[in-house]
Amino acid sequence: MPPVRNGTIYYVKQPTDKIIPGETVKYVEEEIDLDNVPLNGGILLKIVAVSSDPYMRYRMREPESSLAAFCPPLQLNKPVDNFGVATVIRSEDPDFKPGDFLDGFFNFQEYSLWPPPPDQKHFLRYIQKIDRPASIPASAYTGTLGLAGKTAYVGFDTFAKEKCKQSKTLFVSGAAGPLGTFVCEYAKICNPNIKVIGSAGSPEKIKILKEIGVDVAINYKEEDIEKVLKEHGPIDIYWDNVAGPTLDAALVNMSSQGLIIACGAISAANSNGQGSTVKHFEEIFERSLVIHGFTVGTGPSAAALPKFYEAVTPLVLQGKITNREHRFSLKEAGAALASVHHGTNIGKAVIVISNDV
Amino acid sequence: MPPVRNGTIYYVKQPTDKIIPGETVKYVEEEIDLDNVPLNGGILLKIVAVSSDPYMRYRMREPESSLAAFCPPLQLNKPVDNFGVATVIRSEDPDFKPGDFLDGFFNFQEYSLWPPPPDQKHFLRYIQKIDRPASIPASAYTGTLGLAGKTAYVGFDTFAKEKCKQSKTLFVSGAAGPLGTFVCEYAKICNPNIKVIGSAGSPEKIKILKEIGVDVAINYKEEDIEKVLKEHGPIDIYWDNVAGPTLDAALVNMSSQGLIIACGAISAANSNGQGSTVKHFEEIFERSLVIHGFTVGTGPSAAALPKFYEAVTPLVLQGKITNREHRFSLKEAGAALASVHHGTNIGKAVIVISNDV
């Protein structure tokens, strides 16, 4: 077979504010000889789909930013990499054979060698074989069964599950995204009587919240969150994906001894290290709150990770944890990366590179 | 005996910013007939000393402020009340006899009836008999052995003690106050090898930090806290008494999976509910931090309270937990209340009403 096209997304310019498709990242067409490219004991992958996650913006900050410990920066003029799924085309590694379906950390690219070439310093070197039930789409492994789902599951299981059983109210911000819907649905599984309050930023997203059984859906662009929370609170558990003004509204409506899961700060992600301003920090001691910040796989939440597929795959098959996707092509990767910061994606933003699975 | 003077401090005007002695509170001379005032089954107390604590400013906010749950407001044109110590003069209560030394929640007043008259809604109705060793001054029971010491002890014991044993660095802000020096000294008792970094706002306070064995003493008015913390960090445990910019400096210097004890937000106390602005909240999830906010006696820390005197009295007698006082007279109560917000007190701000113990 002659060489084939190998489309690749490169990181070419650090954004000063928002990600700009075509300027921040660029689509480049290269070629690859699938039959003859040397594997050097590794494997050749066909990338099926890669994920657009909010945290990717942090990887576009100044490399010397204090964030270094959280996630290493993307390298300029190298392929963008993130969590995704792939199938094995050729293998010299006895652990993998053609046709294997893998979860891993991959380039935004049609075909990739594994391990990656020495000039590509991947953030994570991670691949894992997945036994995918035929009724679950491959792309779901970038969201509901990928980083978003894993983050929701390990965070909730580790920090919130026990308290959820005795709680009356849960508030989730960024509730219509793949992580948010997971938390809302999983909380109802843990405690069917809990009142779930969710916030999101468009009528389409409010519709999603109602579909998944959220009791109080707040469009934060049209309603006064603090007022709605006051009406339906106090809040026993707040799952925070956004920080900023929504967090302030939650802080003044928390129950005494309430719990906050600090899972993200989308309001700060685009600030190049300037952070997210929170005014009511003093409520934390005044209300005797506990806050657990975490990133998936760090600290105590890491212990829940090995149970993820076994626990969550049946819930997805039973329709108790639902999956929705906003699909982008590889050429649209820049738009996919930007969408999760503009809130324009409805469902998991996923870059589907191949439908051939 | 003829009636005697009964000096009393009244709360007369809500401050808009700082407490103004003579305007916010006022000294009034009344009279009391110690021999004949009816006790109605209660007791007559001679108040020995009352405490000036930073949280008192919260009690001077708008009554409808969200803070109601934390501490009820002072009542206008009623006596100021707070933790203090007293002796029993007369008693119709079989549990108390003349000469008993009591810890409790008392008026800023020379003589008081207990329980308080029906028109005085005390925040707390609390008295407890104390077996005071002769070498410990009565006034110490308003600070090192009072609210400040109890707060430090129960918070540290409940949330920080175990982690302290495995930690390399502790940072304490507001470190030269009675709560701060307690935390610094108690941490060294729990782990003699821990590096204690303390911040305070004057050369006199830096001198106190050096006296009590703080390893790195930062004058935040003269030094760049963030830079000093970077040099001596990362910080495993941060005991936060101040919030605001000092908290921001700590957040960007925390260890992964570090612990923050949110014990106070003096930077917010004078803002009439406008709160303390924190910029780097996103570090909480990025660094997988845990924050425990608490007020003494609320939540899990309440369990440590009954052990307080038994655990801490020997440490005070042995000189391992030290006590320093900045004494004010009853007439100077306004200045005492203001001092803890201006940082002008050196040691525990205590209003000594009677030296006759």
XYZ file of C-alpha atoms in Angstrom:
714
model
C 0.000 0.000 0.000
C 1.446 3.423 -0.854
C 1.907 6.002 1.886
C -1.349 7.535 3.127
C -2.302 10.926 4.506
C -1.526 11.456 8.186
C -3.341 14.602 9.290
C -1.890 16.065 12.509
C -2.793 18.984 14.773
C 0.201 21.042 15.892
C 0.405 23.495 18.778
C 1.850 26.603 17.141
C 1.140 29.685 19.276
C 0.458 30.370 22.937
C -2.918 32.073 23.306
C -3.035 35.280 25.318
C -6.710 34.819 26.123
C -9.037 32.389 24.355
C -7.879 29.579 22.101
C -8.071 30.766 18.470
C -8.635 27.947 15.965
C -6.076 28.172 13.140
C -3.787 30.403 15.197
C -3.282 28.489 18.449
C -3.267 25.092 16.738
C -2.849 24.191 13.053
C -3.838 21.198 10.930
C -0.943 19.808 8.870
C -1.094 16.969 6.335
C 1.822 14.579 6.463
C 2.244 11.088 5.043
C 2.916 7.722 6.608
C 3.785 4.326 5.104
C 1.605 2.096 7.239
C 3.186 -1.133 5.945
C 6.798 -0.190 6.311
C 7.185 2.422 9.038
C 9.637 0.864 11.545
C 8.020 -0.054 14.860
C 11.226 -0.719 16.851
C 9.393 -3.169 19.098
C 6.364 -0.892 19.534
C 2.974 -0.559 17.869
C 1.297 1.426 15.112
C -2.022 2.982 16.080
C -4.979 4.300 14.197
C -6.349 7.066 16.402
C -10.133 6.789 16.623
C -11.019 9.836 18.710
C -9.364 12.324 21.054
C -10.860 14.429 23.777
C -11.230 18.199 24.094
C -11.054 18.944 27.800
C -11.140 22.305 29.592
C -7.829 21.596 31.333
C -6.051 21.693 27.964
C -6.078 25.471 28.231
C -3.806 25.197 31.270
C -1.288 23.401 29.087
C -1.110 26.512 26.924
C 0.083 28.777 29.733
C 3.620 30.075 30.177
C 5.746 27.002 30.850
C 7.215 28.628 33.982
C 3.736 29.219 35.414
C 3.172 27.878 38.895
C 0.964 25.270 37.289
C 3.856 23.104 36.223
C 3.050 20.566 38.917
C -0.531 20.145 37.743
C 0.084 19.458 34.059
C 3.104 20.055 31.861
C 2.701 22.551 29.023
C 2.144 21.616 25.405
C 5.322 21.905 23.375
C 5.324 24.523 20.651
C 5.492 23.080 17.134
C 4.792 19.538 18.349
C 1.536 17.602 17.970
C -1.199 18.356 20.484
C -1.740 15.341 22.751
C -4.498 14.318 25.132
C -6.610 11.387 26.201
C -8.187 9.390 23.383
C -8.915 5.981 21.961
C -7.179 4.051 19.200
C -6.965 0.650 17.518
C -3.801 -1.322 16.895
C -2.853 -1.699 13.189
C 0.524 -3.421 13.529
C 2.390 -4.581 16.605
C 5.826 -5.832 17.557
C 4.828 -5.704 21.238
C 3.650 -9.116 22.494
C 1.052 -7.428 24.756
C -0.875 -5.957 21.816
C -2.238 -7.344 18.567
C -3.944 -5.777 15.543
C -7.549 -4.866 16.300
C -7.007 -4.223 20.021
C -8.985 -1.225 21.253
C -6.969 1.091 23.495
C -7.578 3.956 25.832
C -4.500 6.159 26.158
C -2.749 9.471 25.782
C -2.392 10.159 22.074
C -1.511 12.768 19.481
C -4.274 14.597 17.657
C -3.335 12.630 14.551
C -4.638 9.954 12.208
C -1.833 7.441 12.794
C 0.763 7.363 15.557
C 3.632 5.210 16.668
C 3.738 3.964 20.206
C 5.812 4.667 22.207
C 5.961 8.180 20.776
C 9.198 9.290 19.068
C 11.901 10.654 21.396
C 11.319 14.261 20.329
C 7.734 14.166 21.639
C 7.639 14.539 25.395
C 4.176 13.242 26.170
C 2.568 14.471 29.379
C 1.560 10.908 30.120
C 2.808 7.656 28.680
C -0.309 5.648 29.092
C -2.168 3.017 27.104
C -4.672 0.483 28.369
C -6.520 -2.261 26.505
C -10.307 -1.867 26.788
C -12.944 -4.567 26.426
C -15.610 -2.419 24.791
C -19.208 -3.708 24.628
C -20.468 -3.338 21.035
C -23.374 -1.102 22.053
C -21.103 1.568 23.538
C -19.604 3.869 20.887
C -15.814 4.090 20.849
C -15.971 7.862 21.282
C -17.765 7.451 24.637
C -14.383 6.378 25.998
C -13.178 9.955 25.628
C -15.947 11.349 27.852
C -18.430 9.421 29.941
C -15.993 6.497 30.068
C -12.928 8.725 29.699
C -11.344 11.575 31.651
C -14.632 13.318 32.467
C -16.271 10.143 33.744
C -13.189 9.023 35.641
C -12.874 12.437 37.301
C -16.536 12.463 38.300
C -16.455 8.874 39.537
C -13.273 8.918 41.591
C -14.010 12.355 43.059
C -17.555 11.532 44.017
C -16.752 8.073 45.286
C -13.825 9.242 47.393
C -15.049 12.544 48.809
C -18.837 12.824 48.433
C -20.547 9.433 48.316
C -20.884 8.848 52.052
C -22.038 12.380 52.762
C -24.420 12.232 49.785
C -26.356 9.423 51.476
C -27.225 11.754 54.390
C -27.609 14.945 52.382
C -30.645 16.814 51.152
C -29.143 19.041 48.465
C -26.359 18.823 45.903
C -25.411 21.728 43.665
C -23.369 21.071 40.509
C -22.007 23.875 38.322
C -21.074 23.238 34.705
C -23.738 20.589 35.136
C -24.553 19.926 31.476
C -21.042 18.887 30.467
C -19.979 15.231 30.496
C -18.513 15.522 33.990
C -21.500 17.470 35.306
C -24.178 15.098 33.999
C -22.209 12.178 35.408
C -22.125 13.750 38.874
C -25.848 14.607 38.775
C -26.841 11.099 37.678
C -24.420 9.316 39.976
C -25.627 11.314 43.002
C -29.203 10.195 42.302
C -27.992 6.595 42.124
C -26.305 7.022 45.546
C -29.302 8.810 47.069
C -32.542 8.906 45.042
C -33.993 11.461 47.484
C -31.299 14.082 47.113
C -32.362 17.355 45.506
C -29.973 18.067 42.646
C -29.511 21.681 41.574
C -27.550 22.202 38.364
C -26.297 25.325 36.603
C -25.447 25.760 32.941
C -25.365 28.555 30.384
C -27.921 27.967 27.603
C -31.480 26.725 27.034
C -30.114 23.623 25.232
C -28.079 22.777 28.301
C -31.011 23.399 30.647
C -32.935 20.890 28.498
C -30.188 18.316 29.120
C -30.388 18.950 32.881
C -34.127 18.297 32.817
C -33.656 15.130 30.754
C -31.274 13.680 33.335
C -33.560 14.393 36.287
C -31.980 17.514 37.783
C -34.563 18.979 40.155
C -33.639 22.647 39.816
C -31.923 23.781 36.597
C -30.387 27.283 36.658
C -29.391 29.172 33.517
C -26.710 31.311 35.142
C -26.731 33.749 32.242
C -30.373 34.594 32.863
C -30.986 33.904 36.545
C -29.485 35.118 39.807
C -27.751 31.962 41.042
C -27.385 33.246 44.596
C -31.113 33.888 44.812
C -32.106 30.511 43.381
C -29.689 28.724 45.701
C -31.119 30.619 48.649
C -34.609 29.504 47.659
C -33.676 25.837 47.234
C -30.761 25.558 49.687
C -28.949 25.385 51.920
C -26.421 23.364 49.924
C -24.973 20.311 51.639
C -22.575 19.391 48.819
C -21.313 21.677 46.076
C -19.474 20.114 43.140
C -17.563 23.028 41.673
C -16.430 22.892 38.055
C -16.222 26.631 37.517
C -15.116 28.649 40.599
C -15.500 32.448 40.257
C -18.893 34.109 40.869
C -20.793 30.792 40.942
C -18.582 29.619 43.773
C -19.236 32.869 45.628
C -22.988 32.329 45.227
C -22.587 28.796 46.592
C -20.353 29.833 49.515
C -23.000 32.106 51.008
C -25.590 29.329 50.663
C -23.706 26.375 52.086
C -24.942 24.392 55.067
C -22.854 24.472 58.194
C -20.260 21.697 57.799
C -21.018 21.520 54.086
C -18.690 19.906 51.561
C -17.221 21.463 48.436
C -15.518 19.374 45.780
C -13.132 21.681 43.929
C -12.874 19.919 40.601
C -12.267 22.777 38.205
C -12.127 26.516 37.760
C -13.145 27.091 34.184
C -13.586 30.766 35.035
C -9.830 30.922 35.675
C -8.579 28.709 32.871
C -8.309 31.494 30.322
C -6.552 33.943 32.592
C -2.942 32.835 31.927
C -2.249 32.300 35.583
C -4.129 35.317 36.902
C -6.496 32.996 38.706
C -10.136 33.050 39.600
C -11.286 35.642 42.066
C -13.395 34.417 44.955
C -14.772 36.990 47.347
C -16.326 34.955 50.105
C -13.469 32.757 51.227
C -14.227 33.636 54.866
C -17.423 31.575 54.626
C -15.165 28.526 54.673
C -14.299 28.984 58.322
C -17.526 30.687 59.300
C -19.608 27.750 58.031
C -17.035 25.089 58.995
C -16.803 23.857 55.412
C -14.557 21.134 54.068
C -13.077 21.511 50.600
C -11.476 18.674 48.715
C -9.565 19.757 45.655
C -8.401 17.004 43.387
C -7.276 16.023 39.952
C -7.959 12.509 38.813
C -5.352 10.004 39.922
C -3.790 12.264 42.580
C -4.022 11.625 46.291
C -6.753 9.563 47.925
C -8.964 9.551 44.822
C -6.371 7.449 42.997
C -7.531 4.384 44.918
C -10.943 4.493 43.208
C -9.545 4.552 39.678
C -8.942 0.803 39.200
C -12.637 0.136 39.944
C -13.847 2.596 37.286
C -14.683 0.425 34.268
C -16.154 -2.375 36.352
C -18.394 0.034 38.269
C -19.415 2.396 35.494
C -19.714 0.252 32.334
C -22.904 -1.482 33.635
C -24.411 1.903 34.569
C -23.801 3.140 31.020
C -25.265 -0.046 29.523
C -28.348 0.344 31.751
C -28.772 3.966 30.698
C -28.309 5.228 34.266
C -25.235 7.210 33.291
C -25.885 8.844 29.943
C -23.562 9.931 27.163
C -23.992 12.857 24.746
C -21.441 14.069 22.284
C -20.650 17.132 20.272
C -18.515 15.748 17.473
C -15.778 17.614 15.643
C -13.527 16.428 12.814
C -9.738 16.447 13.149
C -9.565 19.607 11.019
C -11.972 21.210 13.500
C -9.786 20.363 16.518
C -9.103 24.048 17.228
C -12.827 24.727 17.391
C -13.277 21.703 19.625
C -10.591 22.951 22.040
C -12.105 26.444 22.088
C -15.721 25.281 22.423
C -15.350 23.980 25.964
C -14.272 27.454 27.048
C -16.962 29.298 25.145
C -19.593 26.834 26.354
C -20.735 26.241 22.782
C -20.477 22.446 22.878
C -23.617 20.564 23.788
C -22.410 17.333 25.339
C -18.893 15.976 25.351
C -16.630 17.783 22.858
C -14.905 14.961 21.015
C -12.709 14.969 17.950
C -13.669 11.903 15.960
C -10.806 11.006 13.665
C -12.007 7.663 12.328
C -15.472 6.150 12.154
C -13.944 2.851 11.128
C -14.393 0.968 14.444
C -22.511 47.873 102.139
C -23.880 50.747 100.063
C -24.334 50.293 96.317
C -21.057 50.322 94.400
C -20.045 51.418 90.919
C -20.831 48.948 88.153
C -18.965 50.104 85.045
C -20.395 48.592 81.860
C -19.457 48.738 78.175
C -22.432 49.243 75.839
C -22.591 48.585 72.095
C -23.990 51.868 70.763
C -23.242 52.211 67.042
C -22.554 49.831 64.183
C -19.153 50.617 62.656
C -19.000 51.107 58.893
C -15.334 50.151 58.775
C -13.054 49.945 61.789
C -14.236 49.884 65.394
C -14.014 53.418 66.830
C -13.477 53.528 70.620
C -16.038 55.859 72.216
C -18.295 55.737 69.143
C -18.849 52.028 68.547
C -18.901 51.161 72.238
C -19.316 53.372 75.281
C -18.359 53.087 78.957
C -21.274 53.805 81.322
C -21.165 53.948 85.108
C -24.123 52.328 86.834
C -24.604 51.180 90.400
C -25.308 47.842 91.965
C -26.215 46.800 95.509
C -24.063 43.698 95.890
C -25.680 42.635 99.152
C -29.299 42.992 98.150
C -29.641 42.587 94.387
C -32.114 39.701 93.953
C -30.518 36.552 92.539
C -33.729 34.640 91.713
C -31.946 31.324 92.183
C -28.893 32.413 90.221
C -25.510 33.869 91.054
C -23.785 37.231 91.323
C -20.457 37.454 89.560
C -17.476 39.727 89.812
C -16.047 39.795 86.296
C -12.274 39.414 86.396
C -11.331 39.741 82.715
C -12.979 39.571 79.289
C -11.461 38.822 75.940
C -11.039 41.010 72.865
C -11.216 38.640 69.899
C -11.087 39.435 66.184
C -14.412 37.662 65.568
C -16.191 40.335 67.658
C -16.096 42.554 64.565
C -18.386 40.038 62.816
C -20.920 40.608 65.566
C -21.045 44.259 64.579
C -22.222 43.566 61.020
C -25.714 44.114 59.702
C -27.922 41.652 61.600
C -29.333 40.314 58.312
C -25.839 39.552 56.993
C -25.310 36.000 55.826
C -23.130 35.570 58.864
C -26.035 35.027 61.192
C -25.300 31.317 61.366
C -21.731 31.897 62.491
C -22.347 34.285 65.367
C -25.350 36.393 66.312
C -24.926 40.153 66.224
C -24.372 42.328 69.256
C -27.551 44.104 70.311
C -27.497 47.873 70.064
C -27.679 49.645 73.432
C -27.037 46.434 75.350
C -23.808 45.429 77.113
C -21.061 43.950 74.949
C -20.559 40.277 75.814
C -17.813 37.772 75.104
C -15.739 35.041 76.687
C -14.196 35.910 80.012
C -13.500 34.820 83.565
C -15.263 35.698 86.791
C -15.547 34.821 90.472
C -18.715 34.054 92.365
C -19.677 36.656 94.989
C -23.073 35.323 96.075
C -24.987 32.257 94.968
C -28.444 30.742 95.252
C -27.439 28.002 92.813
C -26.287 24.848 94.669
C -23.677 24.163 91.934
C -21.740 27.338 92.724
C -20.379 28.919 95.886
C -18.668 32.227 96.655
C -15.030 32.201 95.477
C -15.562 29.775 92.601
C -13.530 30.717 89.537
C -15.535 30.505 86.308
C -14.880 30.532 82.602
C -17.925 31.753 80.682
C -19.640 34.179 78.372
C -19.977 37.467 80.241
C -20.823 41.125 79.897
C -18.033 43.695 79.686
C -19.001 44.802 83.172
C -17.727 44.892 86.733
C -20.577 42.868 88.268
C -23.171 40.702 86.513
C -26.083 38.510 87.407
C -26.184 34.990 86.073
C -28.268 33.924 84.229
C -28.381 37.292 82.463
C -31.607 39.348 82.684
C -34.314 38.456 80.112
C -33.644 41.590 78.043
C -30.058 40.476 77.316
C -29.957 37.831 74.602
C -26.533 36.380 75.154
C -24.878 34.694 72.163
C -23.910 31.831 74.433
C -25.216 30.857 77.852
C -22.110 29.223 79.160
C -20.295 29.026 82.468
C -17.826 26.402 83.608
C -16.004 26.050 86.929
C -12.215 26.040 86.492
C -9.611 24.579 88.819
C -6.907 27.187 88.258
C -3.331 26.460 89.381
C -2.075 29.439 91.410
C 0.850 30.081 89.055
C -1.375 30.682 86.040
C -2.860 34.204 85.967
C -6.635 34.390 85.792
C -6.432 36.473 82.610
C -4.649 33.627 80.789
C -8.036 31.921 80.712
C -9.204 34.512 78.206
C -6.425 33.671 75.701
C -3.965 30.811 75.884
C -6.418 28.878 78.032
C -9.466 30.589 76.517
C -11.006 30.945 73.082
C -7.707 31.407 71.233
C -6.100 28.379 72.868
C -9.201 26.232 72.477
C -9.480 27.155 68.803
C -5.820 26.367 68.163
C -5.931 23.130 70.116
C -9.123 21.607 68.753
C -8.369 22.655 65.171
C -4.812 21.377 65.223
C -5.653 18.196 67.063
C -8.580 17.361 64.789
C -7.314 18.379 61.356
C -3.538 18.810 61.401
C -1.877 16.708 64.096
C -1.540 13.460 62.154
C -0.357 15.179 58.988
C 2.031 17.331 61.027
C 3.928 14.243 62.111
C 4.800 13.478 58.477
C 5.228 17.066 57.301
C 8.298 19.171 56.666
C 6.814 22.665 56.678
C 4.037 24.525 58.468
C 3.123 28.111 57.683
C 1.086 30.135 60.192
C -0.230 33.611 59.431
C -1.154 35.987 62.210
C 1.467 33.957 64.013
C 2.287 36.332 66.869
C -1.235 36.453 68.282
C -2.335 34.111 71.073
C -3.806 31.612 68.596
C -0.793 31.821 66.267
C 1.849 31.307 68.954
C -0.149 28.359 70.288
C -0.223 26.701 66.854
C 3.510 27.295 66.286
C 4.457 25.900 69.684
C 2.035 22.989 69.567
C 3.252 21.947 66.094
C 6.817 21.741 67.439
C 5.568 19.580 70.306
C 3.888 17.240 67.764
C 6.891 17.193 65.430
C 10.133 18.779 66.689
C 11.597 18.523 63.170
C 8.930 20.511 61.381
C 10.029 23.840 59.894
C 7.645 26.504 61.166
C 7.229 29.650 59.087
C 5.284 32.465 60.716
C 4.083 35.815 59.452
C 3.257 38.930 61.459
C 3.205 42.673 60.946
C 5.751 44.428 63.212
C 9.302 44.046 64.557
C 7.897 43.453 68.070
C 5.858 40.549 66.738
C 8.798 39.131 64.784
C 10.688 39.164 68.082
C 7.914 37.052 69.657
C 8.107 34.575 66.765
C 11.842 34.166 67.326
C 11.341 33.731 71.074
C 8.948 30.839 70.530
C 11.226 29.004 68.090
C 9.675 29.881 64.731
C 12.265 28.962 62.098
C 11.374 31.585 59.491
C 9.685 34.803 60.677
C 8.196 37.008 57.948
C 7.227 40.645 58.489
C 4.546 40.787 55.796
C 4.611 44.572 55.783
C 8.261 44.596 54.769
C 8.859 41.333 52.927
C 7.364 39.627 49.881
C 5.605 36.662 51.507
C 5.219 34.773 48.233
C 8.964 34.983 47.609
C 9.913 33.914 51.141
C 7.480 31.002 51.019
C 8.913 29.931 47.674
C 12.384 29.952 49.180
C 11.412 27.938 52.268
C 8.498 25.883 50.919
C 6.662 24.084 49.582
C 4.148 24.346 52.401
C 2.659 21.087 53.655
C 0.251 22.687 56.138
C -0.977 26.267 56.141
C -2.813 27.535 59.205
C -4.693 30.543 57.896
C -5.808 33.250 60.321
C -5.961 36.066 57.786
C -7.072 34.988 54.260
C -6.636 37.677 51.558
C -3.230 38.261 49.920
C -1.367 36.061 52.421
C -3.613 33.142 51.490
C -2.920 33.792 47.818
C 0.813 33.722 48.510
C 0.380 30.422 50.337
C -1.860 28.854 47.667
C 0.820 29.143 44.982
C 3.369 27.617 47.336
C 1.438 24.631 48.684
C 2.650 21.054 48.310
C 0.532 18.734 46.242
C -2.080 17.288 48.619
C -1.290 20.008 51.128
C -3.615 20.939 53.964
C -5.067 24.351 54.764
C -6.791 25.074 58.054
C -9.148 27.996 57.453
C -9.404 29.425 60.945
C -9.967 33.085 60.289
C -10.070 35.827 57.720
C -9.019 38.931 59.556
C -8.546 40.635 56.194
C -12.319 40.293 55.661
C -13.569 41.030 59.151
C -13.803 44.778 58.662
C -15.539 44.636 55.303
C -19.142 44.471 56.558
C -19.872 41.301 54.624
C -17.963 42.219 51.471
C -15.641 39.326 52.106
C -11.982 38.615 51.497
C -10.826 38.387 47.928
C -8.744 35.369 47.034
C -7.333 35.156 43.526
C -5.818 31.719 43.319
C -8.696 29.476 44.277
C -7.952 27.247 41.273
C -4.786 26.073 43.023
C -7.070 24.100 45.330
C -7.963 21.596 42.631
C -4.712 21.912 40.714
C -2.673 20.988 43.790
C -5.262 18.581 45.210
C -5.491 20.525 48.450
C -7.757 19.839 51.396
C -9.216 22.751 53.322
C -10.846 22.401 56.697
C -12.733 25.460 57.796
C -13.918 25.455 61.363
C -15.038 27.464 64.315
C -14.387 26.080 67.753
C -16.992 23.636 68.932
C -18.556 23.060 65.498
C -18.347 19.801 63.607
C -15.634 17.195 64.148
C -13.430 19.554 66.157
C -16.041 19.626 68.933
C -14.904 16.182 70.055
C -11.497 17.538 71.089
C -12.893 20.299 73.299
C -13.531 18.257 76.479
C -9.836 17.231 76.535
C -8.607 20.825 76.380
C -7.787 21.753 79.983
C -6.343 18.358 80.810
C -4.096 18.404 77.742
C -3.039 22.036 77.728
C -2.776 23.082 81.397
C 0.387 20.958 81.915
C 1.926 22.400 78.739
C 1.343 25.918 80.057
C 2.774 25.011 83.478
C 5.844 23.528 81.768
C 6.325 26.652 79.672
C 5.876 24.736 76.399
C 2.826 26.775 75.483
C 3.494 30.387 76.384
C 1.189 33.223 77.308
C 1.663 36.933 76.638
C -0.880 39.642 77.261
C -1.635 43.164 76.215
C -3.785 44.447 79.061
C -6.495 47.072 78.767
C -8.756 48.496 81.473
C -12.550 48.281 81.212
C -12.670 51.946 80.167
C -10.250 51.054 77.368
C -12.441 48.227 76.060
C -13.087 50.043 72.764
C -9.368 50.335 72.180
C -8.947 46.661 73.056
C -11.617 45.636 70.526
C -10.056 47.833 67.838
C -6.461 46.796 68.545
C -6.841 43.239 67.254
C -7.882 44.658 63.875
C -5.145 47.271 63.728
C -2.572 44.737 64.849
C -1.431 47.084 67.608
C -1.739 44.586 70.444
C 1.387 42.630 71.324
C 0.132 39.384 72.811
C -3.405 38.560 73.799
C -5.643 41.638 74.014
C -7.400 41.245 77.342
C -9.596 43.625 79.290
C -8.660 43.182 82.924
C -11.547 44.384 85.068
C -10.391 43.256 88.487
C -6.946 42.416 89.803
C -8.495 41.080 92.958
C -8.048 37.342 92.289
